[in-house]
Amino acid sequence: MLGEVVITPFAEYPFMARALVGSLAISLGAAPIGVFLMLRRMSLIGDAMAHAILPGAALGFILGGLSLGAMTLGGLAAGFGVALGSGLVARSTLVKEDMALAAFYLMSLALGVTLVSASRAQIDVLALLFGSILALDDATLVLIVAVASVTLALLALGYRGLVMECLDPGFAAGVSRAGPLFHLGFLALVVLNLVAGFHALGTLLVVGIMMLPAGTARLWSDDVAAMLGIAVLAALIANIAGLLLSFHAGLASGPAIILVAGGLYLASLVFAPLGLLRRYLPRRHLEA
Amino acid sequence: MADPARDAAPLLAFHDLTLGYDRHPAVHHLTGAIAPGALMAIAGPNGGGKSTLLKAIAGRLAPLGGRIENRAARLAYMPQIADLSRDFPISVLDLALTGLCGRRGMFGGLARAEREAARAAIEAVGLHGFETRSIRTLSGGQLQRLLFARLMLQDADLILLDEPFTAIDARTTEDLVAIIHRWHGEGRTVLAVLHDLPLIRAHFPKTLLLARDPVGWGPTPAILTESRLAAARAMSEAFDRFAPECTRAA
């Protein structure tokens, strides 16, 4: 019975198996990125960045048609441009990073919409916004898995620098000149993961698999290393459960995954060790 | 006025140094030298340029004029308001260990001896037993003790402290002053911005009294006199938007 519900869909339907591989790979890369975004109080940056990427992908589509390469390159170019531009503005002027990013992504978005309406190409905007995880081809899967691998390797390598930059940027600047490099490299990873993820979940929903598991993890642990593991676990559960839910109930897959991730977050908000229940169910205080 | 540089090779020297913001000076024409191993307090009114001077020594502010000569191999700087994000999910032990980043870099692994050194530093500042606690649970005084443990692990030969005892109780101050004396005994150079004159008189052999212009620099008893303190107080921190350009010769 359980095997029929949980295993058969993935074993017998190749599109489900592909969706599973793709979404698991996205979880491995995007969830830890989300934890660092949250710790840097940049939780909404992913959303802004996703808007910045959309016009680039659309431009790639206009120029190259529905091609993985053209849309990926377009998305990366727009994303890196906005990330680098806002990073430089924030570090060299009094304009803070959120304002700098807001300015660039709004310009990017307006430019993208202008280009799309000026062109005669028919763009499937829904697919761009919400992805098509049940239609992942080989090339897209390779791209997603490659990005996840690069992300994990670079996060492992830059872990200390990233933690230092979030924890105490002034101190990090005092002991190492590499601070801005860690920051820009991290933003590049954000863009890379958003671009890889938008093929599966779309530019808007991919932010969900980045941020919701991170929020969940914050409620379960007070240790950054443990939070990274919990976030990945939550993202994996959301992907598997979301795909099964969409399969059995006939729901759209991308939104189903994000809804499960949201459900895990809401449940954690109430029941997790650092959640509401623990706060409002008084336990006797300790002696010291 | 400046303490003459008797030592052939001072650790730190200011040459007609002017520091400030938007062309308005906060430290004006400061010249002098600090010998290796000095234990010096920097006193003076608010707006007198004390924090600005430390910031510039730490390399975080470029001079408007003159220059700083710094021969310290390793510098540790504790700002008045730390950038530290207090709700970051990190333990007391791990935060202390970040003090090793200057020496170990951002990539290298940590040796067992270094973890032991971190535990020893935590014990030395009186936080034994707090190693696994999250930093968000610490009181202001406990956090200051922890930041001193991190300073110890930085193993710097020049240590800059900006008002390290503001809002810190007497007992904690006493413990942390003992650590400053320990650093002094180890031959490290310590510069501390302080407002507590009795504390300076009791523990700091040298003092720089700064009220934008240097009011006095030398042995503490000769500097913290009624007349000099009155002179420092008299120098207002008034901001003159239309101040003319300074024409004092270098």
Coordinates of C-alpha atoms in Angstrom, one line a residue:
Chain A
M1 CA 0.0 0.0 0.0
L2 CA 2.6 2.5 1.1
G3 CA 4.9 1.3 -1.8
E4 CA 2.0 1.9 -4.2
V5 CA 1.5 5.4 -3.0
V6 CA 5.1 6.5 -2.6
I7 CA 7.3 4.4 -4.8
T8 CA 5.2 3.4 -7.8
P9 CA 4.7 6.9 -9.2
F10 CA 8.5 7.4 -9.4
A11 CA 9.3 3.9 -10.5
E12 CA 6.7 3.6 -13.3
Y13 CA 6.5 7.1 -14.7
P14 CA 9.8 8.5 -16.1
F15 CA 8.6 12.1 -16.0
M16 CA 8.1 11.6 -12.2
A17 CA 11.5 10.1 -11.8
R18 CA 13.1 13.0 -13.7
A19 CA 11.1 15.5 -11.6
L20 CA 12.4 13.8 -8.5
V21 CA 16.0 13.9 -9.5
G22 CA 15.7 17.6 -10.5
S23 CA 13.9 18.7 -7.4
L24 CA 16.3 16.8 -5.1
A25 CA 19.3 18.5 -6.8
I26 CA 17.6 21.9 -6.4
S27 CA 17.0 21.2 -2.7
L28 CA 20.7 20.4 -2.1
G29 CA 21.9 23.7 -3.5
A30 CA 19.1 26.2 -2.9
A31 CA 18.2 25.3 0.7
P32 CA 21.7 26.1 2.2
I33 CA 21.7 29.3 0.1
G34 CA 18.4 30.2 1.7
V35 CA 19.8 29.8 5.2
F36 CA 22.6 32.2 4.5
L37 CA 20.2 34.7 2.9
M38 CA 18.0 34.5 6.0
L39 CA 21.0 35.0 8.3
R40 CA 22.0 38.1 6.4
R41 CA 18.5 39.5 6.7
M42 CA 18.3 39.2 2.9
S43 CA 15.3 36.9 2.8
L44 CA 13.5 39.0 0.3
I45 CA 16.6 39.4 -1.9
G46 CA 15.9 36.1 -3.6
D47 CA 12.5 37.4 -4.7
A48 CA 13.9 40.6 -6.0
M49 CA 16.7 38.7 -7.8
A50 CA 14.1 36.3 -9.3
H51 CA 12.4 39.4 -10.8
A52 CA 15.7 40.6 -12.2
I53 CA 16.3 37.2 -13.8
L54 CA 12.9 37.0 -15.5
P55 CA 13.6 39.7 -18.2
G56 CA 17.0 38.1 -19.0
A57 CA 15.3 34.7 -19.6
A58 CA 12.6 36.4 -21.6
L59 CA 15.2 38.1 -23.8
G60 CA 17.0 34.8 -24.2
F61 CA 13.7 33.3 -25.4
I62 CA 13.1 36.1 -27.8
L63 CA 16.6 35.8 -29.4
G64 CA 17.1 32.1 -29.2
G65 CA 13.6 30.6 -28.9
L66 CA 12.8 27.9 -26.3
S67 CA 16.4 26.9 -25.9
L68 CA 17.9 26.0 -22.5
G69 CA 21.2 27.7 -23.4
A70 CA 19.7 31.0 -24.5
M71 CA 17.3 31.3 -21.6
T72 CA 20.0 30.3 -19.0
L73 CA 22.5 32.7 -20.4
G74 CA 20.0 35.5 -20.5
G75 CA 18.9 34.8 -16.9
L76 CA 22.5 34.6 -15.7
A77 CA 23.5 37.8 -17.5
A78 CA 20.6 39.7 -16.0
G79 CA 21.1 38.2 -12.5
F80 CA 24.9 38.7 -12.4
G81 CA 24.5 42.2 -13.7
V82 CA 22.0 43.2 -11.1
A83 CA 23.9 41.4 -8.2
L84 CA 27.2 42.9 -9.1
G85 CA 25.8 46.4 -9.8
S86 CA 23.9 46.6 -6.5
G87 CA 26.8 45.1 -4.6
L88 CA 29.2 47.7 -6.0
V89 CA 26.8 50.6 -5.4
A90 CA 26.1 49.4 -1.8
R91 CA 29.8 49.2 -1.0
S92 CA 30.9 52.5 -2.6
T93 CA 28.0 54.9 -1.7
L94 CA 25.6 55.6 1.1
V95 CA 22.9 53.8 -0.8
K96 CA 22.2 50.5 1.2
E97 CA 22.1 47.1 -0.5
D98 CA 18.3 46.7 -0.4
M99 CA 17.8 50.1 -2.2
A100 CA 20.5 49.4 -4.7
L101 CA 19.0 46.0 -5.5
A102 CA 15.5 47.4 -5.7
A103 CA 16.6 50.1 -8.2
F104 CA 18.4 47.6 -10.4
Y105 CA 15.8 44.9 -10.4
L106 CA 13.0 47.3 -11.1
M107 CA 14.9 48.7 -14.1
S108 CA 15.6 45.2 -15.3
L109 CA 12.0 44.2 -14.9
A110 CA 10.7 47.2 -16.8
L111 CA 13.3 46.7 -19.5
G112 CA 12.3 43.1 -19.8
V113 CA 8.6 43.8 -20.1
T114 CA 9.3 46.5 -22.7
L115 CA 11.3 44.0 -24.8
V116 CA 8.7 41.3 -24.5
S117 CA 5.9 43.6 -25.6
A118 CA 7.9 45.0 -28.4
S119 CA 8.8 41.5 -29.8
R120 CA 6.3 39.4 -31.7
A121 CA 7.4 36.2 -30.1
Q122 CA 4.8 34.3 -28.1
I123 CA 6.2 33.7 -24.7
D124 CA 4.6 31.2 -22.4
V125 CA 4.8 33.5 -19.4
L126 CA 3.1 30.9 -17.1
A127 CA 5.9 28.4 -17.7
L128 CA 8.5 31.1 -17.0
L129 CA 6.9 32.1 -13.8
F130 CA 5.9 28.7 -12.4
G131 CA 8.1 26.3 -14.2
S132 CA 7.5 22.9 -15.7
I133 CA 9.0 20.3 -13.4
L134 CA 7.3 17.4 -15.1
A135 CA 8.9 18.2 -18.4
L136 CA 12.6 18.3 -17.5
D137 CA 14.9 17.1 -20.4
D138 CA 18.4 15.6 -20.1
A139 CA 20.2 18.9 -20.7
T140 CA 18.1 20.7 -18.0
L141 CA 18.7 17.9 -15.5
V142 CA 22.5 18.1 -16.1
L143 CA 22.4 21.9 -15.7
I144 CA 20.5 21.6 -12.4
V145 CA 22.7 18.8 -11.0
A146 CA 25.9 20.7 -12.1
V147 CA 24.7 23.9 -10.4
A148 CA 23.9 22.0 -7.2
S149 CA 27.4 20.3 -7.2
V150 CA 29.2 23.6 -7.7
T151 CA 27.0 25.3 -5.0
L152 CA 27.8 22.6 -2.4
A153 CA 31.5 22.6 -3.2
L154 CA 31.8 26.4 -3.0
L155 CA 29.7 26.7 0.2
A156 CA 31.9 24.1 1.8
L157 CA 35.0 26.0 0.8
G158 CA 33.7 29.5 1.7
Y159 CA 31.7 28.4 4.8
R160 CA 33.9 30.2 7.3
G161 CA 34.1 33.4 5.3
L162 CA 30.3 33.4 4.8
V163 CA 29.6 32.9 8.5
M164 CA 32.1 35.6 9.4
E165 CA 30.6 38.1 7.0
C166 CA 27.1 37.5 8.4
L167 CA 28.2 37.3 12.1
D168 CA 30.4 40.3 12.3
P169 CA 31.2 42.1 9.0
G170 CA 33.4 44.7 10.7
F171 CA 35.6 42.1 12.3
A172 CA 35.7 40.0 9.1
A173 CA 36.9 43.1 7.2
G174 CA 39.6 43.6 9.9
V175 CA 41.1 40.1 9.6
S176 CA 40.7 39.4 5.8
R177 CA 40.5 41.5 2.7
A178 CA 38.4 38.8 1.0
G179 CA 35.1 39.9 2.6
P180 CA 33.7 41.5 -0.6
L181 CA 34.7 38.5 -2.6
F182 CA 32.8 36.2 -0.3
H183 CA 29.8 38.5 -0.6
L184 CA 29.9 38.8 -4.4
G185 CA 30.6 35.1 -4.7
F186 CA 27.6 34.3 -2.6
L187 CA 25.3 36.6 -4.6
A188 CA 26.6 34.8 -7.7
L189 CA 25.6 31.5 -6.2
V190 CA 22.1 32.9 -5.4
V191 CA 21.7 33.9 -9.1
L192 CA 23.1 30.5 -10.3
N193 CA 20.6 28.6 -8.2
L194 CA 17.7 30.8 -9.1
V195 CA 18.5 30.3 -12.8
A196 CA 18.9 26.5 -12.5
G197 CA 15.7 26.3 -10.4
F198 CA 13.5 28.4 -12.7
H199 CA 13.5 25.7 -15.4
A200 CA 11.8 23.4 -12.9
L201 CA 9.9 25.7 -10.6
G202 CA 9.7 28.9 -12.4
T203 CA 11.3 32.2 -11.4
L204 CA 8.8 32.9 -8.7
L205 CA 8.4 29.5 -7.1
V206 CA 12.1 28.7 -7.0
V207 CA 12.4 31.3 -4.3
G208 CA 10.0 29.2 -2.2
I209 CA 12.3 26.2 -2.1
M210 CA 15.1 28.5 -1.2
M211 CA 13.5 30.4 1.7
L212 CA 10.7 28.3 3.2
P213 CA 13.1 25.5 4.4
A214 CA 15.5 28.1 5.8
G215 CA 12.7 29.6 7.8
T216 CA 11.7 26.1 9.0
A217 CA 15.3 25.4 10.0
R218 CA 15.6 28.6 12.1
L219 CA 12.8 27.2 14.3
W220 CA 14.5 23.9 15.0
S221 CA 18.1 24.9 15.8
D222 CA 20.3 27.6 17.2
D223 CA 23.3 26.4 15.4
V224 CA 24.1 27.5 11.9
A225 CA 25.6 24.1 10.8
A226 CA 22.6 22.2 12.0
M227 CA 20.3 24.7 10.3
L228 CA 21.9 24.0 7.0
G229 CA 21.2 20.2 7.4
I230 CA 17.6 20.8 8.6
A231 CA 16.9 23.1 5.7
V232 CA 18.1 20.6 3.1
L233 CA 16.0 17.9 4.9
A234 CA 12.9 20.1 4.9
A235 CA 13.4 20.9 1.2
L236 CA 13.8 17.2 0.3
I237 CA 10.6 16.3 2.2
A238 CA 8.7 19.1 0.5
N239 CA 9.9 18.0 -3.0
I240 CA 9.0 14.3 -2.5
A241 CA 5.7 15.0 -0.7
G242 CA 4.8 17.8 -3.1
L243 CA 5.4 15.6 -6.2
L244 CA 3.3 12.7 -4.8
L245 CA 0.6 15.1 -3.8
S246 CA 0.4 16.6 -7.3
F247 CA 0.5 13.1 -8.8
H248 CA -2.3 11.6 -6.7
A249 CA -4.5 14.7 -6.4
G250 CA -3.9 15.9 -10.0
L251 CA -2.5 19.3 -8.8
A252 CA 0.1 21.5 -10.5
S253 CA 3.5 20.1 -9.3
G254 CA 5.5 23.3 -8.7
P255 CA 2.9 25.0 -6.5
A256 CA 2.3 21.7 -4.7
I257 CA 6.0 21.4 -3.7
I258 CA 6.0 25.0 -2.4
L259 CA 2.7 24.4 -0.5
V260 CA 4.2 21.4 1.3
A261 CA 7.3 23.5 2.1
G262 CA 5.0 26.2 3.4
G263 CA 3.1 23.6 5.5
L264 CA 6.3 22.4 7.0
Y265 CA 7.2 26.0 7.9
L266 CA 3.8 26.6 9.5
A267 CA 3.9 23.4 11.5
S268 CA 7.4 24.3 12.7
L269 CA 6.2 27.8 13.6
V270 CA 3.9 26.1 16.1
F271 CA 5.5 22.8 17.1
A272 CA 9.3 23.2 16.7
P273 CA 11.6 23.7 19.8
L274 CA 12.0 27.4 19.1
G275 CA 8.3 27.8 18.0
L276 CA 5.2 29.3 19.4
L277 CA 3.9 26.3 21.5
R278 CA 7.1 26.1 23.5
R279 CA 7.0 29.8 24.1
Y280 CA 3.4 29.9 25.3
L281 CA 3.3 26.6 27.2
P282 CA 5.0 27.7 30.3
R283 CA 7.5 25.3 31.8
R284 CA 9.0 25.9 35.2
H285 CA 12.1 28.1 34.9
L286 CA 15.5 26.7 36.0
E287 CA 17.3 27.6 39.2
A288 CA 20.3 29.3 37.4
Chain B
M1 CA 53.4 68.6 23.8
A2 CA 53.9 65.3 22.2
D3 CA 55.8 62.6 24.0
P4 CA 59.1 62.7 22.3
A5 CA 59.9 59.4 20.4
R6 CA 62.8 58.3 22.6
D7 CA 62.6 54.8 21.3
A8 CA 64.5 54.4 18.0
A9 CA 61.6 52.4 16.5
P10 CA 58.2 53.4 17.7
L11 CA 55.4 50.9 17.1
L12 CA 53.1 53.6 16.0
A13 CA 53.8 57.2 14.9
F14 CA 51.5 60.0 13.9
H15 CA 53.0 62.7 11.6
D16 CA 50.9 65.9 11.6
L17 CA 47.9 63.6 11.3
T18 CA 44.5 65.2 10.6
L19 CA 41.4 62.9 10.5
G20 CA 37.8 63.8 9.9
Y21 CA 34.7 63.5 7.9
D22 CA 33.7 65.6 4.8
R23 CA 36.8 67.8 5.2
H24 CA 35.8 68.7 8.8
P25 CA 38.6 67.6 11.2
A26 CA 37.9 65.4 14.2
V27 CA 41.6 65.0 15.0
H28 CA 43.6 68.0 14.2
H29 CA 47.4 68.0 13.5
L30 CA 48.5 65.2 15.8
T31 CA 52.1 64.3 16.0
G32 CA 53.8 61.8 18.3
A33 CA 55.0 58.2 18.7
I34 CA 54.0 55.2 20.8
A35 CA 56.7 52.8 21.9
P36 CA 56.2 49.1 21.7
G37 CA 54.6 47.7 24.9
A38 CA 53.0 51.0 25.8
L39 CA 49.8 51.0 27.9
M40 CA 48.0 54.2 27.0
A41 CA 44.6 55.7 27.6
I42 CA 43.0 58.1 25.2
A43 CA 40.7 60.5 27.1
G44 CA 38.8 63.7 26.2
P45 CA 35.3 65.1 25.6
N46 CA 32.7 63.5 23.2
G47 CA 33.5 64.5 19.7
G48 CA 37.1 65.0 20.6
G49 CA 38.3 62.5 17.9
K50 CA 39.1 59.5 20.2
S51 CA 37.2 56.9 18.3
T52 CA 38.2 58.5 15.0
L53 CA 41.8 58.1 15.9
L54 CA 41.4 54.3 16.7
K55 CA 39.4 53.8 13.5
A56 CA 42.3 55.4 11.5
I57 CA 44.9 53.3 13.2
A58 CA 42.9 50.2 12.4
G59 CA 43.0 51.3 8.7
R60 CA 39.2 52.0 8.4
L61 CA 39.5 55.7 7.8
A62 CA 41.9 57.5 5.4
P63 CA 43.6 60.6 6.8
L64 CA 42.6 64.1 5.6
G65 CA 46.2 65.1 6.1
G66 CA 49.5 63.7 7.4
R67 CA 50.1 60.0 7.9
I68 CA 50.2 57.1 10.3
E69 CA 53.2 54.9 10.5
N70 CA 52.2 51.5 11.9
R71 CA 54.9 48.8 12.5
A72 CA 52.5 46.4 14.3
A73 CA 52.6 42.9 12.9
R74 CA 49.1 42.1 14.0
L75 CA 46.4 44.5 15.1
A76 CA 43.2 43.8 17.0
Y77 CA 40.5 46.4 17.2
M78 CA 37.3 46.4 19.3
P79 CA 35.0 49.2 18.1
Q80 CA 32.7 51.1 20.4
I81 CA 29.6 49.6 18.7
A82 CA 30.4 46.1 17.4
D83 CA 29.0 45.1 14.1
L84 CA 28.3 41.8 15.7
S85 CA 24.9 40.4 14.9
R86 CA 23.8 39.3 18.4
D87 CA 21.0 36.9 17.2
F88 CA 23.3 35.0 14.9
P89 CA 23.0 31.3 15.7
I90 CA 26.6 30.6 17.0
S91 CA 27.9 29.2 20.2
V92 CA 30.3 31.0 22.7
L93 CA 33.1 28.7 21.8
D94 CA 32.7 29.2 18.0
L95 CA 32.6 33.0 18.4
A96 CA 35.8 32.9 20.4
L97 CA 37.4 30.7 17.7
T98 CA 36.7 33.4 15.1
G99 CA 39.5 35.3 16.8
L100 CA 41.9 32.8 15.0
C101 CA 40.7 33.8 11.5
G102 CA 43.3 36.5 11.2
R103 CA 46.1 34.0 11.7
R104 CA 44.5 30.9 10.2
G105 CA 42.8 32.5 7.3
M106 CA 39.3 31.8 6.0
F107 CA 40.0 28.2 4.9
G108 CA 42.5 26.3 7.1
G109 CA 41.5 23.7 9.6
L110 CA 41.9 24.1 13.3
A111 CA 44.4 22.1 15.4
R112 CA 43.4 20.6 18.7
A113 CA 45.8 22.9 20.4
E114 CA 43.9 25.9 19.0
R115 CA 40.6 24.6 20.3
E116 CA 42.2 24.2 23.7
A117 CA 43.5 27.8 23.5
A118 CA 40.0 29.0 22.8
R119 CA 38.7 27.0 25.8
A120 CA 41.5 28.5 28.0
A121 CA 40.6 32.0 26.8
I122 CA 37.0 31.5 27.6
E123 CA 38.0 30.3 31.1
A124 CA 40.4 33.3 31.5
V125 CA 37.5 35.8 30.9
G126 CA 35.3 33.9 33.4
L127 CA 32.9 32.3 31.0
H128 CA 33.8 28.7 31.8
G129 CA 30.7 26.5 31.4
F130 CA 29.2 28.8 28.7
E131 CA 31.0 27.2 25.8
T132 CA 27.9 25.7 24.1
R133 CA 25.5 28.5 24.9
S134 CA 24.2 30.5 22.0
I135 CA 25.5 34.1 22.1
R136 CA 22.0 35.5 22.0
T137 CA 21.5 34.3 25.6
L138 CA 24.5 36.3 26.9
S139 CA 24.2 39.5 29.0
G140 CA 26.0 42.7 27.9
G141 CA 28.8 42.0 30.4
Q142 CA 29.1 38.3 29.4
L143 CA 29.3 39.3 25.7
Q144 CA 32.1 41.8 26.5
R145 CA 34.0 39.1 28.3
L146 CA 33.6 36.9 25.3
L147 CA 34.8 39.6 22.9
F148 CA 37.9 39.9 25.2
A149 CA 38.4 36.1 24.8
R150 CA 38.3 36.6 21.0
L151 CA 40.8 39.4 21.4
M152 CA 43.1 37.1 23.3
L153 CA 43.0 34.6 20.5
Q154 CA 43.8 37.2 17.9
D155 CA 47.3 37.3 19.5
A156 CA 47.9 40.9 18.3
D157 CA 50.8 43.0 19.2
L158 CA 48.7 46.2 19.0
I159 CA 45.3 46.1 20.7
L160 CA 42.8 49.0 20.2
L161 CA 39.9 49.2 22.6
D162 CA 37.1 51.8 22.1
E163 CA 35.3 52.4 25.4
P164 CA 35.5 48.8 26.4
F165 CA 33.9 49.3 29.8
T166 CA 30.9 51.5 28.9
A167 CA 27.8 49.9 30.5
I168 CA 29.9 47.3 32.1
D169 CA 29.7 46.7 35.9
A170 CA 32.5 47.1 38.4
R171 CA 33.2 43.4 38.8
T172 CA 33.5 42.7 35.1
T173 CA 35.5 45.9 34.5
E174 CA 37.9 44.7 37.2
D175 CA 38.3 41.3 35.6
L176 CA 38.8 42.7 32.1
V177 CA 41.3 45.3 33.3
A178 CA 43.3 42.4 34.8
I179 CA 43.4 40.9 31.3
I180 CA 44.7 44.2 29.9
H181 CA 47.5 44.1 32.5
R182 CA 48.2 40.6 31.4
W183 CA 48.6 41.8 27.8
H184 CA 50.8 44.6 29.0
G185 CA 52.9 42.1 30.8
E186 CA 53.3 40.1 27.6
G187 CA 54.8 43.1 25.9
R188 CA 51.7 43.9 23.8
T189 CA 50.8 47.6 23.1
V190 CA 47.3 48.6 24.3
L191 CA 45.5 51.8 23.5
A192 CA 42.1 52.2 25.1
V193 CA 39.6 55.0 24.8
L194 CA 38.2 55.6 28.3
H195 CA 36.0 58.2 30.1
D196 CA 36.6 56.8 33.7
L197 CA 39.4 59.1 35.0
P198 CA 40.0 57.2 38.3
L199 CA 40.3 54.0 36.2
I200 CA 42.9 55.6 33.9
R201 CA 44.9 57.0 36.9
A202 CA 44.9 53.6 38.5
H203 CA 45.9 51.5 35.5
F204 CA 47.2 53.4 32.6
P205 CA 50.8 54.9 32.8
K206 CA 50.3 57.1 29.7
T207 CA 47.5 59.2 28.6
L208 CA 46.6 61.2 25.4
L209 CA 44.1 63.9 26.1
L210 CA 42.4 64.7 22.9
A211 CA 39.8 67.4 22.2
R212 CA 40.2 67.6 18.4
D213 CA 43.6 69.1 19.0
P214 CA 45.9 67.2 21.3
V215 CA 45.7 68.8 24.8
G216 CA 48.3 66.7 26.4
W217 CA 50.3 63.5 25.9
G218 CA 52.5 61.9 28.4
P219 CA 52.6 60.3 31.9
T220 CA 49.1 60.1 33.2
P221 CA 49.6 62.2 36.4
A222 CA 51.0 65.0 34.3
I223 CA 48.2 65.0 31.8
L224 CA 45.1 64.5 33.9
T225 CA 45.5 67.7 35.8
E226 CA 42.6 70.2 36.5
S227 CA 43.9 72.8 34.2
R228 CA 44.4 70.4 31.2
L229 CA 41.0 68.8 31.8
A230 CA 39.4 72.3 31.9
A231 CA 41.2 73.2 28.7
A232 CA 39.9 70.0 27.1
R233 CA 36.3 70.7 28.2
A234 CA 36.5 74.2 26.9
M235 CA 37.2 73.1 23.4
S236 CA 33.7 72.9 22.0
E237 CA 32.7 70.3 19.6
A238 CA 30.7 73.0 17.8
F239 CA 30.3 72.2 14.1
D240 CA 30.9 75.2 11.9
R241 CA 29.5 74.5 8.4
F242 CA 31.3 77.6 7.0
A243 CA 34.7 76.9 8.7
P244 CA 37.5 78.4 6.6
E245 CA 40.2 76.1 5.2
C246 CA 42.9 75.3 7.7
T247 CA 46.2 77.1 6.9
R248 CA 48.3 75.8 9.7
A249 CA 51.8 74.8 8.4
A250 CA 52.6 71.1 8.4

